[in-house]
mmCIF file of C-alpha atoms and ligand atoms in Angstrom:
data_model
loop_
_atom_site.group_PDB
_atom_site.id
_atom_site.type_symbol
_atom_site.label_atom_id
_atom_site.label_comp_id
_atom_site.label_asym_id
_atom_site.label_seq_id
_atom_site.Cartn_x
_atom_site.Cartn_y
_atom_site.Cartn_z
ATOM 1 C CA MET A 20 -18.772 4.582 38.580
ATOM 2 C CA GLU A 21 -21.163 5.453 35.772
ATOM 3 C CA LYS A 22 -24.780 6.457 35.826
ATOM 4 C CA VAL A 23 -27.760 5.728 33.561
ATOM 5 C CA LEU A 24 -30.829 7.820 34.240
ATOM 6 C CA VAL A 25 -34.400 6.530 34.101
ATOM 7 C CA LYS A 26 -36.269 9.698 33.144
ATOM 8 C CA LEU A 27 -39.781 9.662 34.559
ATOM 9 C CA LYS A 28 -40.406 13.288 35.608
ATOM 10 C CA ASP A 29 -40.699 13.413 39.408
ATOM 11 C CA ARG A 30 -40.187 9.637 39.620
ATOM 12 C CA SER A 31 -36.821 9.738 37.792
ATOM 13 C CA TYR A 32 -33.940 7.806 39.300
ATOM 14 C CA PRO A 33 -30.333 6.849 38.556
ATOM 15 C CA ILE A 34 -28.885 3.405 37.926
ATOM 16 C CA TYR A 35 -25.283 3.340 39.180
ATOM 17 C CA LEU A 36 -22.882 0.834 37.609
ATOM 18 C CA THR A 37 -19.742 -0.248 39.418
ATOM 19 C CA ARG A 38 -17.234 -3.103 39.708
ATOM 20 C CA GLU A 39 -16.132 -4.494 43.053
ATOM 21 C CA ALA A 40 -17.424 -1.518 45.039
ATOM 22 C CA LEU A 41 -20.567 -2.807 46.708
ATOM 23 C CA ASP A 42 -20.047 -0.892 49.954
ATOM 24 C CA ASP A 43 -20.127 2.440 48.073
ATOM 25 C CA VAL A 44 -23.911 2.176 47.978
ATOM 26 C CA GLY A 45 -24.170 3.914 51.384
ATOM 27 C CA SER A 46 -22.285 7.034 50.336
ATOM 28 C CA VAL A 47 -24.116 7.189 46.989
ATOM 29 C CA LEU A 48 -27.493 7.119 48.738
ATOM 30 C CA ARG A 49 -26.327 9.615 51.352
ATOM 31 C CA ARG A 50 -25.728 12.167 48.581
ATOM 32 C CA MET A 51 -29.404 11.885 47.599
ATOM 33 C CA ASP A 52 -31.317 11.985 50.852
ATOM 34 C CA ARG A 53 -31.395 12.681 54.551
ATOM 35 C CA LEU A 54 -33.192 9.545 55.728
ATOM 36 C CA GLU A 55 -31.930 8.077 59.006
ATOM 37 C CA LYS A 56 -32.529 4.395 58.914
ATOM 38 C CA VAL A 57 -31.965 1.644 56.322
ATOM 39 C CA VAL A 58 -33.467 -1.815 56.517
ATOM 40 C CA ILE A 59 -31.702 -4.223 54.179
ATOM 41 C CA ILE A 60 -33.918 -7.036 52.931
ATOM 42 C CA THR A 61 -31.980 -9.937 51.467
ATOM 43 C CA ASP A 62 -32.105 -13.714 51.097
ATOM 44 C CA SER A 63 -30.209 -16.348 53.044
ATOM 45 C CA ARG A 64 -27.742 -17.070 50.228
ATOM 46 C CA VAL A 65 -26.887 -13.472 49.366
ATOM 47 C CA ALA A 66 -26.685 -12.563 53.070
ATOM 48 C CA GLU A 67 -23.802 -15.001 53.572
ATOM 49 C CA MET A 68 -21.768 -13.348 50.833
ATOM 50 C CA TYR A 69 -22.641 -9.663 50.716
ATOM 51 C CA LEU A 70 -24.721 -8.484 53.689
ATOM 52 C CA GLU A 71 -21.760 -7.478 55.840
ATOM 53 C CA SER A 72 -20.107 -5.292 53.209
ATOM 54 C CA VAL A 73 -23.364 -3.516 52.324
ATOM 55 C CA LYS A 74 -24.091 -2.955 56.033
ATOM 56 C CA ARG A 75 -20.600 -1.554 56.484
ATOM 57 C CA GLY A 76 -21.170 0.863 53.604
ATOM 58 C CA PHE A 77 -24.435 2.172 55.058
ATOM 59 C CA HIS A 78 -22.929 2.493 58.562
ATOM 60 C CA ALA A 79 -19.992 4.439 57.194
ATOM 61 C CA ALA A 80 -22.428 6.842 55.536
ATOM 62 C CA GLY A 81 -24.122 7.492 58.868
ATOM 63 C CA TYR A 82 -27.238 5.315 58.578
ATOM 64 C CA GLN A 83 -28.728 3.243 61.345
ATOM 65 C CA VAL A 84 -28.865 -0.232 59.763
ATOM 66 C CA ASP A 85 -31.064 -3.279 60.326
ATOM 67 C CA SER A 86 -31.573 -6.328 58.163
ATOM 68 C CA ILE A 87 -34.259 -8.896 57.395
ATOM 69 C CA VAL A 88 -33.165 -12.191 55.841
ATOM 70 C CA ILE A 89 -35.733 -14.290 53.974
ATOM 71 C CA PRO A 90 -35.174 -17.843 52.672
ATOM 72 C CA ALA A 91 -33.575 -17.955 49.190
ATOM 73 C CA GLY A 92 -35.899 -19.097 46.388
ATOM 74 C CA GLU A 93 -39.089 -18.228 44.508
ATOM 75 C CA GLU A 94 -41.257 -19.629 47.355
ATOM 76 C CA SER A 95 -40.358 -16.514 49.342
ATOM 77 C CA LYS A 96 -42.222 -14.303 46.875
ATOM 78 C CA SER A 97 -45.488 -14.827 48.770
ATOM 79 C CA ILE A 98 -48.115 -12.810 50.645
ATOM 80 C CA ASN A 99 -47.215 -14.786 53.751
ATOM 81 C CA GLN A 100 -43.622 -13.564 53.508
ATOM 82 C CA VAL A 101 -44.848 -9.988 52.906
ATOM 83 C CA VAL A 102 -46.810 -10.116 56.168
ATOM 84 C CA GLN A 103 -43.756 -11.408 58.027
ATOM 85 C CA ILE A 104 -41.696 -8.514 56.670
ATOM 86 C CA TYR A 105 -44.403 -5.976 57.720
ATOM 87 C CA ASP A 106 -44.255 -7.479 61.255
ATOM 88 C CA ARG A 107 -40.476 -7.100 61.403
ATOM 89 C CA LEU A 108 -40.619 -3.520 60.103
ATOM 90 C CA LEU A 109 -43.140 -2.632 62.822
ATOM 91 C CA ASP A 110 -40.933 -4.315 65.472
ATOM 92 C CA LEU A 111 -38.007 -2.243 64.188
ATOM 93 C CA GLU A 112 -40.231 0.878 64.410
ATOM 94 C CA VAL A 113 -39.575 1.801 60.802
ATOM 95 C CA ASP A 114 -41.525 4.898 59.820
ATOM 96 C CA ARG A 115 -41.499 7.086 56.710
ATOM 97 C CA LYS A 116 -38.040 8.338 57.629
ATOM 98 C CA GLY A 117 -36.756 4.831 56.938
ATOM 99 C CA ILE A 118 -35.718 3.382 53.599
ATOM 100 C CA LEU A 119 -35.659 -0.257 52.482
ATOM 101 C CA ALA A 120 -32.780 -1.732 50.488
ATOM 102 C CA ALA A 121 -33.386 -4.822 48.345
ATOM 103 C CA LEU A 122 -30.106 -6.759 48.244
ATOM 104 C CA GLY A 123 -30.481 -9.800 46.000
ATOM 105 C CA GLY A 124 -32.007 -11.182 42.825
ATOM 106 C CA GLY A 125 -35.441 -10.616 41.319
ATOM 107 C CA VAL A 126 -37.203 -12.393 44.179
ATOM 108 C CA VAL A 127 -35.818 -10.055 46.835
ATOM 109 C CA GLY A 128 -36.272 -7.037 44.540
ATOM 110 C CA ASP A 129 -39.898 -7.820 43.708
ATOM 111 C CA ILE A 130 -41.003 -8.523 47.276
ATOM 112 C CA THR A 131 -39.081 -5.605 48.796
ATOM 113 C CA GLY A 132 -40.522 -3.261 46.169
ATOM 114 C CA PHE A 133 -44.017 -4.499 46.956
ATOM 115 C CA VAL A 134 -43.507 -4.085 50.706
ATOM 116 C CA ALA A 135 -42.137 -0.561 50.066
ATOM 117 C CA ALA A 136 -45.181 0.294 47.920
ATOM 118 C CA THR A 137 -47.642 -0.776 50.606
ATOM 119 C CA TYR A 138 -46.064 -0.415 54.073
ATOM 120 C CA LEU A 139 -47.374 2.818 55.680
ATOM 121 C CA ARG A 140 -48.951 3.602 52.258
ATOM 122 C CA GLY A 141 -45.517 3.708 50.672
ATOM 123 C CA VAL A 142 -41.923 4.167 51.791
ATOM 124 C CA ASP A 143 -38.721 4.677 49.803
ATOM 125 C CA TYR A 144 -36.521 1.814 48.686
ATOM 126 C CA VAL A 145 -33.356 1.167 46.705
ATOM 127 C CA GLN A 146 -32.454 -1.786 44.545
ATOM 128 C CA ILE A 147 -29.053 -3.478 44.928
ATOM 129 C CA PRO A 148 -29.446 -6.261 42.346
ATOM 130 C CA THR A 149 -27.063 -9.223 42.617
ATOM 131 C CA THR A 150 -28.151 -11.519 39.769
ATOM 132 C CA LEU A 151 -27.839 -10.873 36.051
ATOM 133 C CA VAL A 152 -31.637 -11.045 35.681
ATOM 134 C CA ALA A 153 -32.047 -8.404 38.364
ATOM 135 C CA GLN A 154 -29.293 -6.098 37.026
ATOM 136 C CA VAL A 155 -30.531 -6.120 33.441
ATOM 137 C CA ASP A 156 -34.248 -6.398 34.048
ATOM 138 C CA SER A 157 -36.164 -6.783 37.289
ATOM 139 C CA ALA A 158 -34.531 -4.019 39.363
ATOM 140 C CA ILE A 159 -35.365 -1.420 36.705
ATOM 141 C CA GLY A 160 -38.853 -0.272 35.823
ATOM 142 C CA GLY A 161 -40.800 -0.255 39.064
ATOM 143 C CA LYS A 162 -42.777 -3.469 38.628
ATOM 144 C CA THR A 163 -43.067 -5.079 42.046
ATOM 145 C CA GLY A 164 -45.133 -7.989 43.253
ATOM 146 C CA VAL A 165 -45.594 -11.433 44.687
ATOM 147 C CA ASN A 166 -47.067 -14.752 43.581
ATOM 148 C CA LEU A 167 -50.377 -16.337 44.594
ATOM 149 C CA SER A 168 -51.103 -20.063 44.533
ATOM 150 C CA GLN A 169 -53.121 -19.393 41.342
ATOM 151 C CA GLY A 170 -50.182 -17.910 39.460
ATOM 152 C CA LYS A 171 -47.053 -15.788 39.388
ATOM 153 C CA ASN A 172 -46.973 -12.025 39.965
ATOM 154 C CA LEU A 173 -50.749 -11.772 40.419
ATOM 155 C CA VAL A 174 -50.491 -9.137 43.166
ATOM 156 C CA GLY A 175 -48.291 -6.103 42.741
ATOM 157 C CA ALA A 176 -47.792 -2.403 42.270
ATOM 158 C CA PHE A 177 -45.771 -0.005 40.167
ATOM 159 C CA TRP A 178 -43.346 1.580 42.640
ATOM 160 C CA HIS A 179 -40.031 2.985 41.533
ATOM 161 C CA PRO A 180 -36.860 2.808 43.625
ATOM 162 C CA ARG A 181 -34.888 5.934 44.589
ATOM 163 C CA LEU A 182 -31.868 4.397 42.890
ATOM 164 C CA VAL A 183 -30.482 1.159 41.505
ATOM 165 C CA PHE A 184 -26.924 0.182 42.422
ATOM 166 C CA SER A 185 -25.483 -2.573 40.215
ATOM 167 C CA ASP A 186 -22.045 -3.943 41.002
ATOM 168 C CA VAL A 187 -21.100 -6.447 38.295
ATOM 169 C CA GLY A 188 -18.393 -7.926 40.555
ATOM 170 C CA VAL A 189 -21.066 -9.870 42.466
ATOM 171 C CA LEU A 190 -22.043 -11.783 39.333
ATOM 172 C CA LYS A 191 -18.870 -13.845 39.693
ATOM 173 C CA THR A 192 -20.348 -15.853 42.559
ATOM 174 C CA LEU A 193 -23.574 -16.533 40.679
ATOM 175 C CA ASP A 194 -24.179 -20.161 39.806
ATOM 176 C CA GLN A 195 -23.241 -20.669 36.116
ATOM 177 C CA ARG A 196 -26.669 -22.052 35.184
ATOM 178 C CA GLU A 197 -28.393 -19.007 36.754
ATOM 179 C CA PHE A 198 -25.922 -16.738 34.990
ATOM 180 C CA ILE A 199 -26.535 -18.318 31.574
ATOM 181 C CA ALA A 200 -30.305 -18.160 32.109
ATOM 182 C CA GLY A 201 -29.867 -14.422 32.753
ATOM 183 C CA LEU A 202 -28.014 -14.114 29.449
ATOM 184 C CA ALA A 203 -31.259 -15.064 27.692
ATOM 185 C CA GLU A 204 -32.684 -11.695 28.807
ATOM 186 C CA VAL A 205 -29.529 -9.959 27.544
ATOM 187 C CA ILE A 206 -29.906 -11.655 24.141
ATOM 188 C CA LYS A 207 -33.545 -10.541 24.200
ATOM 189 C CA TYR A 208 -32.535 -6.854 24.296
ATOM 190 C CA GLY A 209 -30.244 -7.464 21.320
ATOM 191 C CA ILE A 210 -33.122 -8.924 19.326
ATOM 192 C CA ILE A 211 -35.831 -6.459 20.273
ATOM 193 C CA MET A 212 -33.939 -3.157 20.074
ATOM 194 C CA ASP A 213 -30.145 -3.275 19.995
ATOM 195 C CA SER A 214 -28.397 -4.860 17.006
ATOM 196 C CA SER A 215 -24.971 -3.587 18.253
ATOM 197 C CA LEU A 216 -25.442 -5.469 21.519
ATOM 198 C CA PHE A 217 -26.443 -8.561 19.520
ATOM 199 C CA LYS A 218 -23.224 -8.285 17.499
ATOM 200 C CA TYR A 219 -21.181 -7.811 20.673
ATOM 201 C CA LEU A 220 -22.743 -10.985 22.081
ATOM 202 C CA GLU A 221 -21.843 -12.856 18.889
ATOM 203 C CA GLU A 222 -18.230 -11.657 19.012
ATOM 204 C CA ASN A 223 -17.510 -11.936 22.735
ATOM 205 C CA ALA A 224 -19.118 -15.172 23.887
ATOM 206 C CA ASP A 225 -15.919 -16.580 25.424
ATOM 207 C CA LYS A 226 -15.274 -13.471 27.507
ATOM 208 C CA ILE A 227 -18.864 -13.238 28.647
ATOM 209 C CA LEU A 228 -19.186 -16.922 29.517
ATOM 210 C CA SER A 229 -15.991 -16.748 31.567
ATOM 211 C CA LYS A 230 -17.418 -13.636 33.301
ATOM 212 C CA LYS A 231 -14.674 -11.191 32.297
ATOM 213 C CA GLU A 232 -15.537 -8.070 34.246
ATOM 214 C CA GLU A 233 -15.260 -5.593 31.397
ATOM 215 C CA SER A 234 -17.688 -7.579 29.249
ATOM 216 C CA LEU A 235 -20.121 -8.024 32.138
ATOM 217 C CA TYR A 236 -19.973 -4.287 32.712
ATOM 218 C CA TYR A 237 -20.636 -3.599 29.036
ATOM 219 C CA ILE A 238 -23.681 -5.863 28.775
ATOM 220 C CA VAL A 239 -25.214 -4.736 32.086
ATOM 221 C CA LYS A 240 -24.809 -1.065 31.168
ATOM 222 C CA ARG A 241 -26.205 -1.562 27.691
ATOM 223 C CA CYS A 242 -29.226 -3.499 28.965
ATOM 224 C CA ALA A 243 -29.868 -1.002 31.777
ATOM 225 C CA ARG A 244 -29.986 1.768 29.193
ATOM 226 C CA ASN A 245 -32.276 -0.264 26.933
ATOM 227 C CA LYS A 246 -34.680 -1.101 29.744
ATOM 228 C CA ALA A 247 -34.678 2.537 30.891
ATOM 229 C CA LEU A 248 -35.617 3.685 27.366
ATOM 230 C CA VAL A 249 -38.542 1.292 27.133
ATOM 231 C CA VAL A 250 -39.815 2.185 30.613
ATOM 232 C CA GLU A 251 -39.544 5.907 29.836
ATOM 233 C CA GLU A 252 -41.731 5.391 26.763
ATOM 234 C CA ASP A 253 -44.359 3.283 28.506
ATOM 235 C CA GLU A 254 -44.050 3.505 32.265
ATOM 236 C CA ARG A 255 -47.192 1.550 33.130
ATOM 237 C CA GLU A 256 -47.542 -0.816 30.187
ATOM 238 C CA GLU A 257 -50.293 1.282 28.644
ATOM 239 C CA SER A 258 -49.138 2.196 25.138
ATOM 240 C CA GLY A 259 -47.941 -1.322 24.316
ATOM 241 C CA ARG A 260 -44.270 -0.336 23.877
ATOM 242 C CA ARG A 261 -43.279 -2.068 27.117
ATOM 243 C CA SER A 262 -44.794 -5.297 25.772
ATOM 244 C CA ILE A 263 -41.792 -5.744 23.468
ATOM 245 C CA LEU A 264 -39.973 -6.860 26.606
ATOM 246 C CA ASN A 265 -42.230 -9.914 26.510
ATOM 247 C CA PHE A 266 -40.468 -11.239 23.416
ATOM 248 C CA GLY A 267 -40.084 -15.016 23.855
ATOM 249 C CA HIS A 268 -42.058 -14.848 27.095
ATOM 250 C CA THR A 269 -45.471 -16.007 25.832
ATOM 251 C CA ILE A 270 -44.107 -19.403 24.840
ATOM 252 C CA GLY A 271 -41.648 -19.287 27.758
ATOM 253 C CA HIS A 272 -44.421 -18.805 30.324
ATOM 254 C CA ALA A 273 -46.554 -21.529 28.769
ATOM 255 C CA LEU A 274 -43.577 -23.877 28.912
ATOM 256 C CA GLU A 275 -42.810 -23.020 32.534
ATOM 257 C CA ALA A 276 -46.450 -23.512 33.527
ATOM 258 C CA SER A 277 -46.717 -26.813 31.615
ATOM 259 C CA THR A 278 -43.678 -28.144 33.486
ATOM 260 C CA ASN A 279 -45.007 -26.846 36.822
ATOM 261 C CA TYR A 280 -42.106 -24.380 37.091
ATOM 262 C CA GLN A 281 -39.770 -27.338 37.705
ATOM 263 C CA GLY A 282 -38.335 -28.129 34.275
ATOM 264 C CA TYR A 283 -36.636 -24.895 33.239
ATOM 265 C CA LEU A 284 -35.227 -21.760 34.776
ATOM 266 C CA HIS A 285 -37.187 -18.747 33.530
ATOM 267 C CA GLY A 286 -34.401 -17.607 31.159
ATOM 268 C CA GLU A 287 -34.088 -21.105 29.690
ATOM 269 C CA ALA A 288 -37.813 -21.192 28.894
ATOM 270 C CA VAL A 289 -37.507 -17.694 27.383
ATOM 271 C CA ALA A 290 -34.611 -18.883 25.183
ATOM 272 C CA ILE A 291 -36.792 -21.654 23.752
ATOM 273 C CA GLY A 292 -39.600 -19.101 23.382
ATOM 274 C CA MET A 293 -37.339 -16.707 21.473
ATOM 275 C CA VAL A 294 -36.184 -19.347 18.996
ATOM 276 C CA PHE A 295 -39.795 -20.462 18.465
ATOM 277 C CA ALA A 296 -41.100 -16.877 18.110
ATOM 278 C CA SER A 297 -38.428 -16.138 15.505
ATOM 279 C CA LYS A 298 -39.332 -19.233 13.510
ATOM 280 C CA ILE A 299 -43.006 -18.234 13.559
ATOM 281 C CA SER A 300 -41.999 -14.725 12.439
ATOM 282 C CA LYS A 301 -40.121 -16.248 9.501
ATOM 283 C CA ASN A 302 -42.987 -18.598 8.605
ATOM 284 C CA LEU A 303 -45.384 -15.644 8.519
ATOM 285 C CA GLY A 304 -43.014 -13.740 6.255
ATOM 286 C CA PHE A 305 -42.106 -11.054 8.811
ATOM 287 C CA CYS A 306 -38.361 -11.727 8.863
ATOM 288 C CA SER A 307 -35.567 -13.363 6.876
ATOM 289 C CA ASN A 308 -33.968 -16.796 7.252
ATOM 290 C CA GLY A 309 -30.684 -15.049 8.025
ATOM 291 C CA ALA A 310 -32.018 -13.250 11.111
ATOM 292 C CA VAL A 311 -33.631 -16.420 12.459
ATOM 293 C CA ASP A 312 -30.423 -18.396 11.959
ATOM 294 C CA ARG A 313 -28.374 -15.782 13.831
ATOM 295 C CA ILE A 314 -30.804 -15.847 16.757
ATOM 296 C CA HIS A 315 -30.803 -19.642 16.866
ATOM 297 C CA GLN A 316 -27.000 -19.816 16.674
ATOM 298 C CA LEU A 317 -26.476 -17.213 19.402
ATOM 299 C CA ILE A 318 -28.791 -18.980 21.801
ATOM 300 C CA GLU A 319 -27.017 -22.265 21.090
ATOM 301 C CA ARG A 320 -23.588 -20.616 21.511
ATOM 302 C CA TYR A 321 -24.475 -19.524 25.037
ATOM 303 C CA GLY A 322 -25.517 -23.049 25.967
ATOM 304 C CA LEU A 323 -29.187 -22.160 26.288
ATOM 305 C CA PRO A 324 -31.886 -24.691 25.335
ATOM 306 C CA HIS A 325 -33.523 -24.188 21.949
ATOM 307 C CA GLU A 326 -35.587 -27.310 21.294
ATOM 308 C CA GLN A 327 -39.078 -27.176 19.775
ATOM 309 C CA PRO A 328 -41.508 -26.764 22.697
ATOM 310 C CA ASP A 329 -44.206 -29.395 23.160
ATOM 311 C CA LEU A 330 -47.306 -27.357 24.058
ATOM 312 C CA ASN A 331 -51.066 -27.535 23.745
ATOM 313 C CA GLU A 332 -53.784 -24.890 23.958
ATOM 314 C CA ASP A 333 -54.411 -25.376 27.697
ATOM 315 C CA ASP A 334 -50.791 -24.529 28.476
ATOM 316 C CA PHE A 335 -51.602 -20.918 27.572
ATOM 317 C CA ASP A 336 -54.368 -20.589 30.217
ATOM 318 C CA PRO A 337 -52.146 -18.839 32.786
ATOM 319 C CA ILE A 338 -51.193 -16.226 30.169
ATOM 320 C CA ILE A 339 -54.738 -15.709 28.990
ATOM 321 C CA ARG A 340 -55.887 -15.134 32.577
ATOM 322 C CA VAL A 341 -53.607 -12.124 32.968
ATOM 323 C CA ASP A 342 -53.656 -10.739 29.407
ATOM 324 C CA LYS A 343 -56.485 -8.243 29.705
ATOM 325 C CA LYS A 344 -56.180 -7.215 26.073
ATOM 326 C CA MET A 345 -56.908 -10.736 24.883
ATOM 327 C CA THR A 346 -60.028 -11.224 22.776
ATOM 328 C CA LYS A 347 -61.553 -14.500 21.567
ATOM 329 C CA GLY A 348 -58.444 -16.660 21.880
ATOM 330 C CA ARG A 349 -56.162 -14.048 20.345
ATOM 331 C CA ILE A 350 -53.095 -12.970 22.295
ATOM 332 C CA ASN A 351 -50.564 -10.185 21.895
ATOM 333 C CA PHE A 352 -47.410 -11.638 20.433
ATOM 334 C CA VAL A 353 -44.019 -10.090 19.733
ATOM 335 C CA PHE A 354 -42.682 -10.938 16.253
ATOM 336 C CA VAL A 355 -39.161 -10.356 14.942
ATOM 337 C CA GLU A 356 -38.684 -8.230 11.835
ATOM 338 C CA ASP A 357 -34.893 -8.093 11.953
ATOM 339 C CA ILE A 358 -32.102 -8.195 14.546
ATOM 340 C CA GLY A 359 -32.883 -5.148 16.699
ATOM 341 C CA LYS A 360 -36.450 -4.741 15.478
ATOM 342 C CA VAL A 361 -39.725 -6.351 16.560
ATOM 343 C CA LYS A 362 -43.420 -5.696 16.154
ATOM 344 C CA LEU A 363 -46.466 -6.458 18.246
ATOM 345 C CA GLU A 364 -49.507 -8.165 16.725
ATOM 346 C CA LYS A 365 -52.385 -10.298 17.848
ATOM 347 C CA ILE A 366 -52.362 -13.950 16.897
ATOM 348 C CA ASP A 367 -54.720 -16.863 17.506
ATOM 349 C CA ILE A 368 -53.207 -19.357 19.941
ATOM 350 C CA ARG A 369 -54.093 -22.223 17.587
ATOM 351 C CA ASP A 370 -52.098 -20.523 14.818
ATOM 352 C CA LEU A 371 -49.134 -20.365 17.145
ATOM 353 C CA LEU A 372 -49.268 -24.088 17.724
ATOM 354 C CA ILE A 373 -49.345 -25.196 14.100
ATOM 355 C CA HIS A 374 -45.958 -23.608 13.338
HETATM 356 N N1 NAD B 17 -40.101 -6.902 38.345
HETATM 357 C C1 NAD B 17 -39.756 -7.232 37.121
HETATM 358 O O1 NAD B 17 -39.847 -6.429 36.184
HETATM 359 C C2 NAD B 17 -39.197 -8.607 36.875
HETATM 360 C C3 NAD B 17 -38.564 -8.898 35.663
HETATM 361 C C4 NAD B 17 -37.984 -10.157 35.497
HETATM 362 C C5 NAD B 17 -38.059 -11.107 36.520
HETATM 363 N N2 NAD B 17 -38.715 -10.793 37.682
HETATM 364 C C6 NAD B 17 -38.798 -11.753 38.782
HETATM 365 O O2 NAD B 17 -37.481 -12.055 39.219
HETATM 366 C C7 NAD B 17 -37.476 -13.342 39.837
HETATM 367 C C8 NAD B 17 -36.268 -14.104 39.364
HETATM 368 O O3 NAD B 17 -35.114 -13.387 39.701
HETATM 369 P P1 NAD B 17 -33.676 -14.077 39.768
HETATM 370 O O4 NAD B 17 -33.474 -14.869 38.541
HETATM 371 O O5 NAD B 17 -32.723 -13.024 40.121
HETATM 372 O O6 NAD B 17 -33.853 -15.169 40.922
HETATM 373 P P2 NAD B 17 -33.566 -15.152 42.508
HETATM 374 O O7 NAD B 17 -33.792 -13.831 43.103
HETATM 375 O O8 NAD B 17 -34.334 -16.310 43.051
HETATM 376 O O9 NAD B 17 -32.012 -15.500 42.560
HETATM 377 C C9 NAD B 17 -31.559 -16.753 42.098
HETATM 378 C C10 NAD B 17 -30.626 -17.436 43.112
HETATM 379 O O10 NAD B 17 -29.359 -16.792 43.081
HETATM 380 C C11 NAD B 17 -28.922 -16.474 44.401
HETATM 381 N N3 NAD B 17 -28.064 -15.287 44.273
HETATM 382 C C12 NAD B 17 -28.439 -14.010 44.087
HETATM 383 N N4 NAD B 17 -27.370 -13.228 43.879
HETATM 384 C C13 NAD B 17 -26.284 -14.035 43.937
HETATM 385 C C14 NAD B 17 -24.881 -13.820 43.788
HETATM 386 N N5 NAD B 17 -24.393 -12.627 43.463
HETATM 387 N N6 NAD B 17 -24.064 -14.880 43.931
HETATM 388 C C15 NAD B 17 -24.558 -16.115 44.210
HETATM 389 N N7 NAD B 17 -25.862 -16.386 44.342
HETATM 390 C C16 NAD B 17 -26.719 -15.349 44.205
HETATM 391 C C17 NAD B 17 -30.193 -16.268 45.174
HETATM 392 O O11 NAD B 17 -29.974 -16.481 46.558
HETATM 393 C C18 NAD B 17 -31.090 -17.346 44.561
HETATM 394 O O12 NAD B 17 -30.834 -18.585 45.179
HETATM 395 C C19 NAD B 17 -38.794 -13.995 39.489
HETATM 396 O O13 NAD B 17 -39.618 -13.993 40.622
HETATM 397 C C20 NAD B 17 -39.373 -13.086 38.404
HETATM 398 O O14 NAD B 17 -40.782 -13.067 38.418
HETATM 399 C C21 NAD B 17 -39.265 -9.562 37.867
#
């Protein structure tokens, strides 16, 4: 087992990386605290596969264990579901001596984190991410939240977990399309800050696509460290550094919204967004043809979509609504300068569309 630290003064926490050792989470947590009761929050799909072994691990470490199972899927990331979880926690008489454990993908992680941030004005929680998206991105960084009918992630809080426990063994049961969509976020780290990771992805596509454990372990560890570095520099998205994580996401979000969140998985929309953002970067003279070609080829190699998106100005409305730094139609946009290097600049939405 290895450890990556997210260094945030008194909010610092470790990310543990393991293979095929999910039930160790109980003993790892036990070394850090003296809490008595754990409530595992998971979704119906993950529960079938992994709830028993995680429960066993917590029991063995001396915790009293309860669980709450929510339906699998993005629809569960709602205020209504939050209220149902509060009700269950009150029924289970969970007080501040209890700790929540989010066992699942980004949906379970985001809603559990939000419940932890708000229940009894804040209780502890741990993240046990089981999707690639969650292991490389959503479980790290303390952004929690739920969706409203008006848009995604409109209600939330920054609330860091006590620890993150990522077992790459669980990725083997992940649906291949979900897995590949998660790889878009991995490729993103290569482009924005880690040219060695990018090269590794170029050279090891077969191993990664066939989910060889050592390569999964390598990419998850590398991305966890990258995300930790960005979060350490800009914990609450104030200095702008954290915005580099939005590379490919402006176009990706617009595409998801324009297809009513039905056409693409998030990572697939981000892949299209990354190819498009690189082409715009080249057209504006920020980066070379060579870098753009490598990005395009890598995304294609992993079987991710890369077609030219068909968007109009209105498709950006959901982004504009939440981008508080936007002025007169200009949005913050992440441009590529080279593999491993990006820069943030404002651009007019209409200029985006003519490229
Ligand atoms: N907080 C953040 O910083 C952040 C960052 C990125 C994404 N997100 C959020 O994350 C969510 C998407 O997360 P996701 O892609 O993990 O989706 P998800 O949580 O919906 O999981 C996808 C599907 O995979 C199933 N699953 C999970 N683990 C599995 C496993 N090991 N084997 C088999 N099936 C498994 C789930 O039951 C679900 O059906 C979105 O709501 C997004 O907004 C948050």
